[in-house]
Amino acid sequence: MDRAQFDTWLRDAALLGEENGALVIGVRSDYAREMLQQRMYRTVSRVVSDVVGQQVELRFVVHAPKLPPTSDTDMPLFRLLAQQSGESAPAVPLHQKLIRPAKAELLDYDLNPRYTFDRFIAGGENQMVAAAAQAVAERPASAYNPFLIYGGVGLGKTHLLQAIAHAYRSRGLRAIYIPSEIFTNDLVDAIRNRTTALFRDKYRSADALLVDDIQFIAGKGSTQEEFFHTFNSLSSFNKQIVLASDRHPRELEALAARLRSRFEGGLIMDVLMPEFETRVAILRSWAVEKRLDLPITYCELIAMRVKDSVRQLEGVFNQLAAAVQINRQPLTPDLISAITAGGCRAQRSQITLERVLAVTAEHFGLTPDDLIGPKRASVINQARQIAMYLAREHTGASLPQIGDAFGGRKHSTVLHSCSKVAEDIDQDVTIRTIVKDIRSRLIKLSPEL
Ligand code: ADP
Ligand code: MG
């Protein structure tokens, strides 16, 4: 049983007593009782029998939990059983020993802690959209619902969506942030594992649902269908829906008409590339955060040259910070020119998946086929994960497209690799340096080379 199932159906279960040789177990709702009795009986009874040391019968009844809310790692039913079985409770809670790691597919997609409103710098061009996002964050389901942000790659859509989610969570609201591809993936899994009830419960019980890159559901029949129902269910309970797309919904040709009209019934706003002054302000705020002593004239120099996206601006800034803080290069206009020249050339010559594979493989002394193939040696694995991460950042390919390019791997695998590398970059200087090196080669290499 995975974590989400456990949390939904069993976490508050309590042993109430014994009746005609059957253990009576109290659960939260009718729905949970049905689910446990009909669908999960075998699993639960096997585990409980295992714990008690003999075959037991179970009976589920609905009861209001008297226990205070339990912590994440607590599970009263099994703890109680463990104590009753005579010996003192084992050091590792039984349910932890018994539970297999949750499947990546059902994990909640984590928020980037950096994507908050105070780190979003909005000049004249984006003040409106930032203010609207703030209003949605402060007054869920009453300001604008749904709220849809659209705009080009690397302009801050994900940042704003997650900033709203952070605001909700900090107030104890249950906000689900999810890229539409993961929503699709979850749905496909749910259909395959016959857990659509669970799937619906997960999405429809949220206080707010924030779906990123919604353009990827266009043309996907059953995902659009399910999303339509999720959408209706949430709005009928007056819950907030926030969406991001790379285009205005009217330009998403394969989007189901009824979804488009739902989207158009809310507020639609675009994010634009920040003007020069805002770019300077963004660079200055990053410099303060990273403690990089970057004079204003240098900020202006960079802002003058980098005009395509904030992500590109960030790439240039990160390279500069690495050159100065890690490689101890002197901070000069020449250094800035070298880095921005690389960054801007890369923007003109699209970075392809093939190029990411080739450059990353070469850095590790491997071939692209090593990364595509099934080998799992640790260096190959690491190179593969880094390549997936860079592909996600630089190519604009969707998770399934990246999975395909890497020899038909599942997009949950790609997603897992991306979060793993992102985490490593945060914690491990070696990885950070490796990724920076490959990134700068990726950006600098012109496609002819
Ligand atoms: P999108 O989802 O539109 O492709 P992101 O939200 O991922 O773009 O933004 C790319 C990067 O640029 C992120 O690291 C984000 O924090 C940063 N960024 C974008 N816009 C701004 C802004 N106005 N102020 C500060 N950082 C920004
Ligand atoms: Mg995004």
Short mmCIF file of C-alpha atoms and ligand atoms in Angstrom, two decimals:
data_model
loop_
_atom_site.label_atom_id
_atom_site.label_comp_id
_atom_site.label_asym_id
_atom_site.label_seq_id
_atom_site.Cartn_x
_atom_site.Cartn_y
_atom_site.Cartn_z
CA MET A 1 0.00 0.00 0.00
CA ASP A 2 1.46 3.34 -0.84
CA ARG A 3 1.65 6.36 1.36
CA ALA A 4 -1.29 8.20 -0.14
CA GLN A 5 -3.56 5.19 0.23
CA PHE A 6 -2.38 4.65 3.78
CA ASP A 7 -3.01 8.28 4.67
CA THR A 8 -6.42 8.31 3.08
CA TRP A 9 -7.84 5.09 4.44
CA LEU A 10 -5.90 3.82 7.39
CA ARG A 11 -4.10 6.52 9.24
CA ASP A 12 -6.88 7.20 11.74
CA ALA A 13 -8.01 3.61 12.04
CA ALA A 14 -8.31 2.34 15.62
CA LEU A 15 -8.77 -1.06 17.16
CA LEU A 16 -12.07 -0.95 19.02
CA GLY A 17 -12.25 -4.47 20.35
CA GLU A 18 -12.98 -8.07 19.56
CA GLU A 19 -16.31 -9.53 18.61
CA ASN A 20 -16.95 -13.22 17.88
CA GLY A 21 -13.30 -13.73 17.10
CA ALA A 22 -13.10 -10.81 14.67
CA LEU A 23 -11.16 -7.65 15.33
CA VAL A 24 -13.35 -4.60 15.11
CA ILE A 25 -11.61 -1.66 13.53
CA GLY A 26 -12.99 1.87 13.56
CA VAL A 27 -12.46 4.01 10.50
CA ARG A 28 -13.37 7.57 9.63
CA SER A 29 -16.12 7.31 7.08
CA ASP A 30 -18.55 5.07 5.27
CA TYR A 31 -16.45 5.51 2.25
CA ALA A 32 -13.32 4.30 4.01
CA ARG A 33 -15.21 1.34 5.44
CA GLU A 34 -16.41 0.34 1.97
CA MET A 35 -12.98 0.75 0.51
CA LEU A 36 -11.27 -1.28 3.22
CA GLN A 37 -13.88 -3.98 3.29
CA GLN A 38 -14.21 -4.36 -0.47
CA ARG A 39 -10.85 -3.51 -1.92
CA MET A 40 -8.16 -3.69 0.69
CA TYR A 41 -9.36 -6.43 2.98
CA ARG A 42 -6.76 -8.95 1.93
CA THR A 43 -3.83 -6.61 2.31
CA VAL A 44 -4.86 -5.31 5.71
CA SER A 45 -5.84 -8.68 7.11
CA ARG A 46 -2.56 -10.19 5.95
CA VAL A 47 -0.56 -7.47 7.68
CA VAL A 48 -2.61 -7.64 10.86
CA SER A 49 -2.43 -11.44 10.94
CA ASP A 50 1.28 -11.11 10.53
CA VAL A 51 1.51 -8.80 13.49
CA VAL A 52 -0.76 -10.81 15.75
CA GLY A 53 0.83 -14.07 14.77
CA GLN A 54 -2.36 -15.85 13.79
CA GLN A 55 -5.00 -15.66 11.12
CA VAL A 56 -7.55 -13.01 12.12
CA GLU A 57 -10.78 -11.78 10.74
CA LEU A 58 -11.49 -8.08 10.51
CA ARG A 59 -14.62 -6.04 10.68
CA PHE A 60 -14.63 -2.38 9.81
CA VAL A 61 -17.04 0.03 11.43
CA VAL A 62 -17.42 3.76 11.18
CA HIS A 63 -16.50 5.69 14.27
CA ALA A 64 -15.39 9.19 15.11
CA PRO A 65 -11.78 9.10 16.24
CA LYS A 66 -11.35 10.04 19.89
CA LEU A 67 -7.61 10.04 19.59
CA PRO A 68 -5.88 13.33 18.95
CA PRO A 69 -4.59 13.68 15.39
CA THR A 70 -1.68 11.36 15.01
CA SER A 71 1.71 12.30 13.78
CA ASP A 72 3.01 11.11 10.45
CA THR A 73 4.85 8.13 11.78
CA ASP A 74 2.23 7.05 14.24
CA MET A 75 -0.32 4.46 13.59
CA PRO A 76 -2.51 3.61 16.55
CA LEU A 77 -3.91 0.35 15.24
CA PHE A 78 -0.62 -1.34 14.63
CA ARG A 79 1.02 0.19 17.64
CA LEU A 80 -1.72 -1.15 19.82
CA LEU A 81 -1.50 -4.56 18.26
CA ALA A 82 2.22 -4.59 18.76
CA GLN A 83 1.85 -3.81 22.44
CA GLN A 84 -0.83 -6.41 22.91
CA SER A 85 1.25 -9.07 21.30
CA GLY A 86 3.24 -9.30 24.54
CA GLU A 87 6.71 -8.01 23.85
CA SER A 88 7.56 -4.38 24.20
CA ALA A 89 7.03 -2.33 21.09
CA PRO A 90 9.87 -2.76 18.62
CA ALA A 91 12.19 0.18 17.98
CA VAL A 92 11.08 0.54 14.40
CA PRO A 93 7.31 0.86 14.19
CA LEU A 94 5.89 -2.20 12.50
CA HIS A 95 4.04 -0.31 9.84
CA GLN A 96 7.27 1.26 8.75
CA LYS A 97 8.85 -2.11 8.32
CA LEU A 98 5.86 -3.33 6.45
CA ILE A 99 5.25 -0.41 4.17
CA ARG A 100 7.08 -0.41 0.90
CA PRO A 101 8.40 2.95 -0.27
CA ALA A 102 5.62 5.06 -1.74
CA LYS A 103 5.50 5.07 -5.49
CA ALA A 104 6.98 8.20 -6.98
CA GLU A 105 3.81 8.69 -9.01
CA LEU A 106 1.65 9.35 -6.02
CA LEU A 107 4.00 11.59 -4.12
CA ASP A 108 2.93 15.15 -3.85
CA TYR A 109 4.98 17.28 -6.11
CA ASP A 110 7.10 19.43 -3.86
CA LEU A 111 7.25 23.16 -4.04
CA ASN A 112 10.48 25.00 -4.64
CA PRO A 113 11.07 26.92 -1.40
CA ARG A 114 12.55 29.79 -3.39
CA TYR A 115 9.41 30.44 -5.40
CA THR A 116 7.73 32.89 -3.06
CA PHE A 117 6.10 36.27 -3.63
CA ASP A 118 8.91 38.16 -1.96
CA ARG A 119 11.36 36.72 -4.47
CA PHE A 120 9.21 37.64 -7.43
CA ILE A 121 10.31 41.04 -8.66
CA ALA A 122 7.64 42.69 -10.76
CA GLY A 123 8.21 45.91 -12.65
CA GLY A 124 5.61 47.83 -14.63
CA GLU A 125 5.05 45.04 -17.13
CA ASN A 126 4.20 42.34 -14.61
CA GLN A 127 2.75 44.33 -11.76
CA MET A 128 -0.80 43.51 -12.74
CA VAL A 129 -0.32 39.78 -12.95
CA ALA A 130 1.66 39.73 -9.71
CA ALA A 131 -1.06 41.73 -7.96
CA ALA A 132 -3.75 39.41 -9.28
CA ALA A 133 -1.76 36.41 -8.05
CA GLN A 134 -1.47 38.05 -4.64
CA ALA A 135 -5.21 38.64 -4.55
CA VAL A 136 -5.85 34.99 -5.42
CA ALA A 137 -3.41 33.98 -2.69
CA GLU A 138 -5.13 36.16 -0.11
CA ARG A 139 -8.73 35.45 -1.04
CA PRO A 140 -9.01 31.95 -2.45
CA ALA A 141 -12.08 31.33 -4.60
CA SER A 142 -13.34 34.83 -4.21
CA ALA A 143 -10.96 37.05 -6.14
CA TYR A 144 -10.61 35.32 -9.50
CA ASN A 145 -11.55 31.75 -10.15
CA PRO A 146 -10.11 30.12 -12.17
CA PHE A 147 -7.00 32.21 -12.51
CA LEU A 148 -4.86 31.42 -15.53
CA ILE A 149 -1.39 32.75 -16.21
CA TYR A 150 0.09 32.31 -19.64
CA GLY A 151 3.33 33.34 -21.30
CA GLY A 152 6.59 32.19 -22.82
CA VAL A 153 9.16 29.85 -21.32
CA GLY A 154 11.11 31.07 -18.31
CA LEU A 155 9.05 34.14 -17.49
CA GLY A 156 7.89 33.21 -14.00
CA LYS A 157 4.64 31.25 -14.41
CA THR A 158 5.75 28.34 -12.24
CA HIS A 159 7.21 30.78 -9.75
CA LEU A 160 3.86 32.57 -9.36
CA LEU A 161 1.83 29.36 -9.15
CA GLN A 162 4.05 28.02 -6.42
CA ALA A 163 4.05 31.34 -4.60
CA ILE A 164 0.26 31.07 -4.39
CA ALA A 165 0.56 27.48 -3.18
CA HIS A 166 3.08 28.50 -0.51
CA ALA A 167 0.72 31.21 0.69
CA TYR A 168 -2.15 28.71 1.04
CA ARG A 169 -0.07 26.09 2.77
CA SER A 170 1.30 28.59 5.24
CA ARG A 171 -2.30 29.20 6.27
CA GLY A 172 -3.00 25.51 6.63
CA LEU A 173 -4.98 25.17 3.42
CA ARG A 174 -4.47 22.04 1.37
CA ALA A 175 -3.03 23.26 -1.92
CA ILE A 176 -2.03 20.75 -4.56
CA TYR A 177 0.50 21.99 -7.07
CA ILE A 178 0.97 19.67 -9.98
CA PRO A 179 2.34 19.83 -13.52
CA SER A 180 -0.41 18.63 -15.84
CA GLU A 181 1.80 15.78 -17.01
CA ILE A 182 1.86 14.35 -13.51
CA PHE A 183 -1.89 14.69 -13.28
CA THR A 184 -2.14 12.65 -16.48
CA ASN A 185 0.34 10.15 -15.16
CA ASP A 186 -1.53 9.76 -11.87
CA LEU A 187 -4.73 9.23 -13.77
CA VAL A 188 -3.27 6.57 -16.04
CA ASP A 189 -1.91 4.78 -12.98
CA ALA A 190 -5.21 5.05 -11.18
CA ILE A 191 -7.04 3.52 -14.10
CA ARG A 192 -4.53 0.72 -14.36
CA ASN A 193 -4.52 -0.01 -10.63
CA ARG A 194 -8.25 0.54 -10.30
CA THR A 195 -7.82 3.28 -7.78
CA THR A 196 -9.74 6.00 -9.57
CA ALA A 197 -11.79 6.58 -6.43
CA LEU A 198 -8.58 7.35 -4.61
CA PHE A 199 -7.41 9.55 -7.43
CA ARG A 200 -10.63 11.56 -7.36
CA ASP A 201 -10.53 11.81 -3.63
CA LYS A 202 -7.01 13.18 -3.75
CA TYR A 203 -7.69 15.94 -6.24
CA ARG A 204 -11.23 16.78 -5.33
CA SER A 205 -10.57 17.16 -1.63
CA ALA A 206 -8.04 19.96 -2.11
CA ASP A 207 -8.74 23.52 -1.04
CA ALA A 208 -6.88 24.70 -4.08
CA LEU A 209 -5.60 22.96 -7.17
CA LEU A 210 -2.78 24.54 -9.12
CA VAL A 211 -2.01 22.88 -12.43
CA ASP A 212 1.12 23.92 -14.26
CA ASP A 213 1.81 23.59 -17.97
CA ILE A 214 -1.82 22.87 -18.71
CA GLN A 215 -1.03 23.03 -22.45
CA PHE A 216 0.14 19.43 -22.20
CA ILE A 217 -3.36 18.08 -21.54
CA ALA A 218 -4.68 19.48 -24.81
CA GLY A 219 -5.50 16.58 -27.10
CA LYS A 220 -5.50 14.00 -24.30
CA GLY A 221 -9.07 12.73 -24.20
CA SER A 222 -9.45 11.01 -20.87
CA THR A 223 -7.23 13.47 -19.02
CA GLN A 224 -9.30 16.37 -20.24
CA GLU A 225 -12.46 14.54 -19.33
CA GLU A 226 -11.23 13.81 -15.80
CA PHE A 227 -9.87 17.30 -15.40
CA PHE A 228 -13.20 18.74 -16.48
CA HIS A 229 -14.96 16.81 -13.72
CA THR A 230 -12.30 17.68 -11.17
CA PHE A 231 -12.65 21.29 -12.19
CA ASN A 232 -16.43 21.24 -11.81
CA SER A 233 -16.32 19.41 -8.55
CA LEU A 234 -13.83 21.86 -7.06
CA SER A 235 -15.64 24.93 -8.28
CA SER A 236 -18.97 23.66 -7.01
CA PHE A 237 -17.38 23.50 -3.57
CA ASN A 238 -15.97 26.96 -4.11
CA LYS A 239 -12.34 25.90 -4.21
CA GLN A 240 -9.64 27.84 -6.03
CA ILE A 241 -8.19 26.68 -9.33
CA VAL A 242 -5.03 28.21 -10.73
CA LEU A 243 -3.52 27.29 -14.08
CA ALA A 244 -0.44 28.09 -16.10
CA SER A 245 -0.08 27.64 -19.82
CA ASP A 246 2.51 28.55 -22.41
CA ARG A 247 -0.24 30.01 -24.60
CA HIS A 248 -3.61 31.70 -24.30
CA PRO A 249 -6.27 28.98 -24.10
CA ARG A 250 -7.77 30.12 -27.38
CA GLU A 251 -4.50 29.21 -29.05
CA LEU A 252 -4.52 25.70 -27.63
CA GLU A 253 -6.18 24.10 -30.60
CA ALA A 254 -6.56 20.61 -29.23
CA LEU A 255 -8.07 21.82 -25.97
CA ALA A 256 -11.60 20.52 -25.45
CA ALA A 257 -14.08 23.33 -26.08
CA ARG A 258 -15.82 22.95 -22.74
CA LEU A 259 -12.51 23.24 -20.90
CA ARG A 260 -11.57 26.29 -22.90
CA SER A 261 -14.83 27.95 -22.03
CA ARG A 262 -14.34 27.12 -18.34
CA PHE A 263 -10.87 28.65 -18.44
CA GLU A 264 -12.15 31.71 -20.23
CA GLY A 265 -14.78 32.17 -17.55
CA GLY A 266 -12.09 33.23 -15.10
CA LEU A 267 -9.27 35.72 -15.17
CA ILE A 268 -6.58 35.21 -17.80
CA MET A 269 -3.38 37.23 -17.61
CA ASP A 270 -0.03 37.02 -19.31
CA VAL A 271 3.50 37.33 -17.96
CA LEU A 272 5.92 39.31 -20.06
CA MET A 273 9.66 39.52 -20.28
CA PRO A 274 10.66 42.17 -17.73
CA GLU A 275 11.93 45.47 -19.07
CA PHE A 276 15.52 46.57 -18.60
CA GLU A 277 14.94 48.30 -15.23
CA THR A 278 13.19 45.27 -13.81
CA ARG A 279 15.94 42.97 -15.07
CA VAL A 280 18.45 45.12 -13.19
CA ALA A 281 16.30 44.94 -10.06
CA ILE A 282 16.03 41.15 -10.36
CA LEU A 283 19.80 40.79 -10.72
CA ARG A 284 20.38 42.99 -7.71
CA SER A 285 18.05 40.97 -5.56
CA TRP A 286 19.76 37.73 -6.58
CA ALA A 287 23.16 39.28 -5.87
CA VAL A 288 22.04 40.21 -2.37
CA GLU A 289 20.65 36.75 -1.77
CA LYS A 290 23.79 34.99 -2.98
CA ARG A 291 26.10 37.51 -1.34
CA LEU A 292 27.73 38.29 -4.64
CA ASP A 293 29.19 41.76 -4.74
CA LEU A 294 27.84 42.76 -8.14
CA PRO A 295 28.13 46.50 -8.86
CA ILE A 296 25.10 48.14 -10.45
CA THR A 297 26.99 48.90 -13.67
CA TYR A 298 27.61 45.18 -14.07
CA CYS A 299 23.96 44.42 -13.44
CA GLU A 300 23.13 46.87 -16.20
CA LEU A 301 25.65 45.31 -18.53
CA ILE A 302 24.03 41.90 -18.06
CA ALA A 303 20.49 43.28 -18.27
CA MET A 304 21.35 44.99 -21.53
CA ARG A 305 22.48 41.77 -23.10
CA VAL A 306 20.06 39.18 -21.76
CA LYS A 307 16.62 39.86 -23.13
CA ASP A 308 14.90 36.57 -23.82
CA SER A 309 13.77 35.13 -20.52
CA VAL A 310 14.26 35.41 -16.80
CA ARG A 311 15.45 31.82 -16.78
CA GLN A 312 18.21 32.81 -19.17
CA LEU A 313 19.03 35.76 -16.92
CA GLU A 314 19.20 33.35 -14.02
CA GLY A 315 21.49 31.02 -15.98
CA VAL A 316 23.91 33.85 -16.71
CA PHE A 317 23.79 35.04 -13.11
CA ASN A 318 24.44 31.54 -11.75
CA GLN A 319 27.38 31.03 -14.08
CA LEU A 320 28.81 34.33 -13.05
CA ALA A 321 28.36 33.54 -9.37
CA ALA A 322 30.02 30.15 -9.86
CA ALA A 323 32.94 31.66 -11.77
CA VAL A 324 33.54 34.21 -9.04
CA GLN A 325 32.65 32.30 -5.90
CA ILE A 326 33.77 28.79 -6.78
CA ASN A 327 36.44 29.21 -9.45
CA ARG A 328 37.68 32.48 -7.93
CA GLN A 329 37.79 34.25 -11.26
CA PRO A 330 38.03 38.05 -11.05
CA LEU A 331 34.74 39.81 -11.70
CA THR A 332 35.37 41.88 -14.83
CA PRO A 333 33.36 43.13 -17.81
CA ASP A 334 35.26 40.57 -19.89
CA LEU A 335 34.02 37.72 -17.75
CA ILE A 336 30.49 39.05 -18.09
CA SER A 337 30.88 39.37 -21.85
CA ALA A 338 32.14 35.82 -22.15
CA ILE A 339 29.24 34.43 -20.15
CA THR A 340 26.49 36.49 -21.77
CA ALA A 341 27.86 35.77 -25.23
CA GLY A 342 27.52 32.07 -24.51
CA GLY A 343 24.07 32.45 -23.02
CA CYS A 344 22.72 34.48 -25.91
CA ARG A 345 24.10 32.25 -28.59
CA ALA A 346 22.46 29.30 -26.90
CA GLN A 347 19.13 31.08 -27.06
CA ARG A 348 19.42 31.47 -30.81
CA SER A 349 20.46 27.89 -31.38
CA GLN A 350 17.84 25.80 -29.60
CA ILE A 351 19.29 23.27 -27.19
CA THR A 352 18.05 19.88 -28.30
CA LEU A 353 17.67 16.65 -26.36
CA GLU A 354 20.38 15.10 -28.54
CA ARG A 355 22.74 17.86 -27.60
CA VAL A 356 22.07 17.44 -23.89
CA LEU A 357 22.76 13.73 -24.24
CA ALA A 358 25.94 14.26 -26.24
CA VAL A 359 27.43 16.97 -24.02
CA THR A 360 26.59 15.23 -20.76
CA ALA A 361 27.87 11.86 -21.96
CA GLU A 362 31.08 13.42 -23.12
CA HIS A 363 31.65 15.10 -19.80
CA PHE A 364 31.54 11.73 -18.08
CA GLY A 365 33.57 9.95 -20.76
CA LEU A 366 30.49 8.01 -21.86
CA THR A 367 28.47 7.76 -25.06
CA PRO A 368 24.86 8.93 -25.50
CA ASP A 369 23.91 5.27 -25.93
CA ASP A 370 25.15 4.56 -22.42
CA LEU A 371 22.67 7.11 -21.13
CA ILE A 372 19.83 5.86 -23.30
CA GLY A 373 20.49 2.19 -22.60
CA PRO A 374 19.58 0.07 -19.59
CA LYS A 375 22.95 0.07 -17.78
CA ARG A 376 22.72 0.98 -14.13
CA ALA A 377 26.35 1.40 -13.07
CA SER A 378 26.43 4.28 -10.62
CA VAL A 379 28.36 6.69 -12.81
CA ILE A 380 26.05 6.02 -15.75
CA ASN A 381 23.08 6.44 -13.51
CA GLN A 382 24.34 9.74 -12.22
CA ALA A 383 25.18 11.03 -15.69
CA ARG A 384 21.73 9.98 -16.88
CA GLN A 385 20.00 11.77 -14.03
CA ILE A 386 21.97 14.93 -14.63
CA ALA A 387 21.22 14.79 -18.35
CA MET A 388 17.51 14.44 -17.61
CA TYR A 389 17.68 17.39 -15.26
CA LEU A 390 19.43 19.55 -17.85
CA ALA A 391 17.02 18.42 -20.55
CA ARG A 392 14.14 19.50 -18.34
CA GLU A 393 15.73 22.88 -17.75
CA HIS A 394 16.95 23.75 -21.22
CA THR A 395 15.00 22.01 -23.94
CA GLY A 396 11.37 22.81 -23.20
CA ALA A 397 10.58 19.12 -23.76
CA SER A 398 7.83 17.61 -21.63
CA LEU A 399 8.58 14.82 -19.14
CA PRO A 400 7.23 12.11 -21.46
CA GLN A 401 9.29 13.48 -24.35
CA ILE A 402 12.40 13.36 -22.20
CA GLY A 403 11.53 9.84 -21.09
CA ASP A 404 11.24 8.80 -24.73
CA ALA A 405 14.57 10.33 -25.64
CA PHE A 406 16.15 8.37 -22.81
CA GLY A 407 15.19 5.02 -24.21
CA GLY A 408 11.49 5.03 -23.35
CA ARG A 409 11.75 5.61 -19.63
CA LYS A 410 8.67 6.52 -17.64
CA HIS A 411 8.12 10.17 -16.95
CA SER A 412 7.89 9.47 -13.25
CA THR A 413 11.49 8.28 -13.55
CA VAL A 414 12.44 11.53 -15.25
CA LEU A 415 10.66 13.51 -12.59
CA HIS A 416 12.37 11.58 -9.83
CA SER A 417 15.78 12.17 -11.44
CA CYS A 418 15.09 15.89 -11.76
CA SER A 419 14.17 16.31 -8.12
CA LYS A 420 17.10 14.16 -7.02
CA VAL A 421 19.58 16.27 -8.97
CA ALA A 422 17.96 19.51 -7.81
CA GLU A 423 18.39 18.32 -4.24
CA ASP A 424 21.99 17.22 -4.84
CA ILE A 425 22.82 20.60 -6.33
CA ASP A 426 21.62 22.21 -3.15
CA GLN A 427 23.61 19.96 -0.89
CA ASP A 428 26.69 18.81 -2.72
CA VAL A 429 29.33 21.15 -4.11
CA THR A 430 30.77 18.46 -6.40
CA ILE A 431 27.46 17.86 -8.12
CA ARG A 432 26.82 21.56 -8.30
CA THR A 433 30.13 22.09 -10.07
CA ILE A 434 29.58 19.18 -12.45
CA VAL A 435 26.15 20.47 -13.43
CA LYS A 436 27.46 23.99 -13.88
CA ASP A 437 30.31 22.77 -16.08
CA ILE A 438 28.04 20.75 -18.29
CA ARG A 439 25.53 23.55 -18.43
CA SER A 440 28.07 26.07 -19.54
CA ARG A 441 29.36 23.72 -22.23
CA LEU A 442 25.80 23.08 -23.32
CA ILE A 443 25.14 26.75 -23.62
CA LYS A 444 28.42 27.66 -25.24
CA LEU A 445 28.71 24.93 -27.83
CA SER A 446 27.26 26.04 -31.10
CA PRO A 447 25.34 23.26 -32.87
CA GLU A 448 27.91 22.96 -35.67
CA LEU A 449 30.55 21.78 -33.21
P1 ADP B 1 8.06 29.51 -16.44
O1 ADP B 1 7.29 28.60 -15.54
O2 ADP B 1 7.28 30.69 -16.93
O3 ADP B 1 8.75 28.81 -17.56
P2 ADP B 1 9.69 29.91 -14.10
O4 ADP B 1 8.64 30.30 -13.14
O5 ADP B 1 10.22 28.53 -14.00
O6 ADP B 1 9.22 30.18 -15.59
O7 ADP B 1 10.87 30.97 -14.01
C1 ADP B 1 12.19 30.69 -14.43
C2 ADP B 1 13.15 31.20 -13.39
O8 ADP B 1 13.16 32.60 -13.37
C3 ADP B 1 12.77 30.75 -12.01
O9 ADP B 1 13.94 30.38 -11.30
C4 ADP B 1 12.13 31.96 -11.38
O10 ADP B 1 12.36 32.01 -9.99
C5 ADP B 1 12.82 33.10 -12.08
N1 ADP B 1 11.94 34.25 -12.27
C6 ADP B 1 11.04 34.42 -13.26
N2 ADP B 1 10.43 35.61 -13.17
C7 ADP B 1 10.96 36.23 -12.10
C8 ADP B 1 10.76 37.51 -11.47
N3 ADP B 1 9.90 38.39 -11.97
N4 ADP B 1 11.49 37.79 -10.38
C9 ADP B 1 12.38 36.91 -9.89
N5 ADP B 1 12.63 35.70 -10.43
C10 ADP B 1 11.94 35.35 -11.51
MG MG B 2 7.04 26.54 -15.71
#
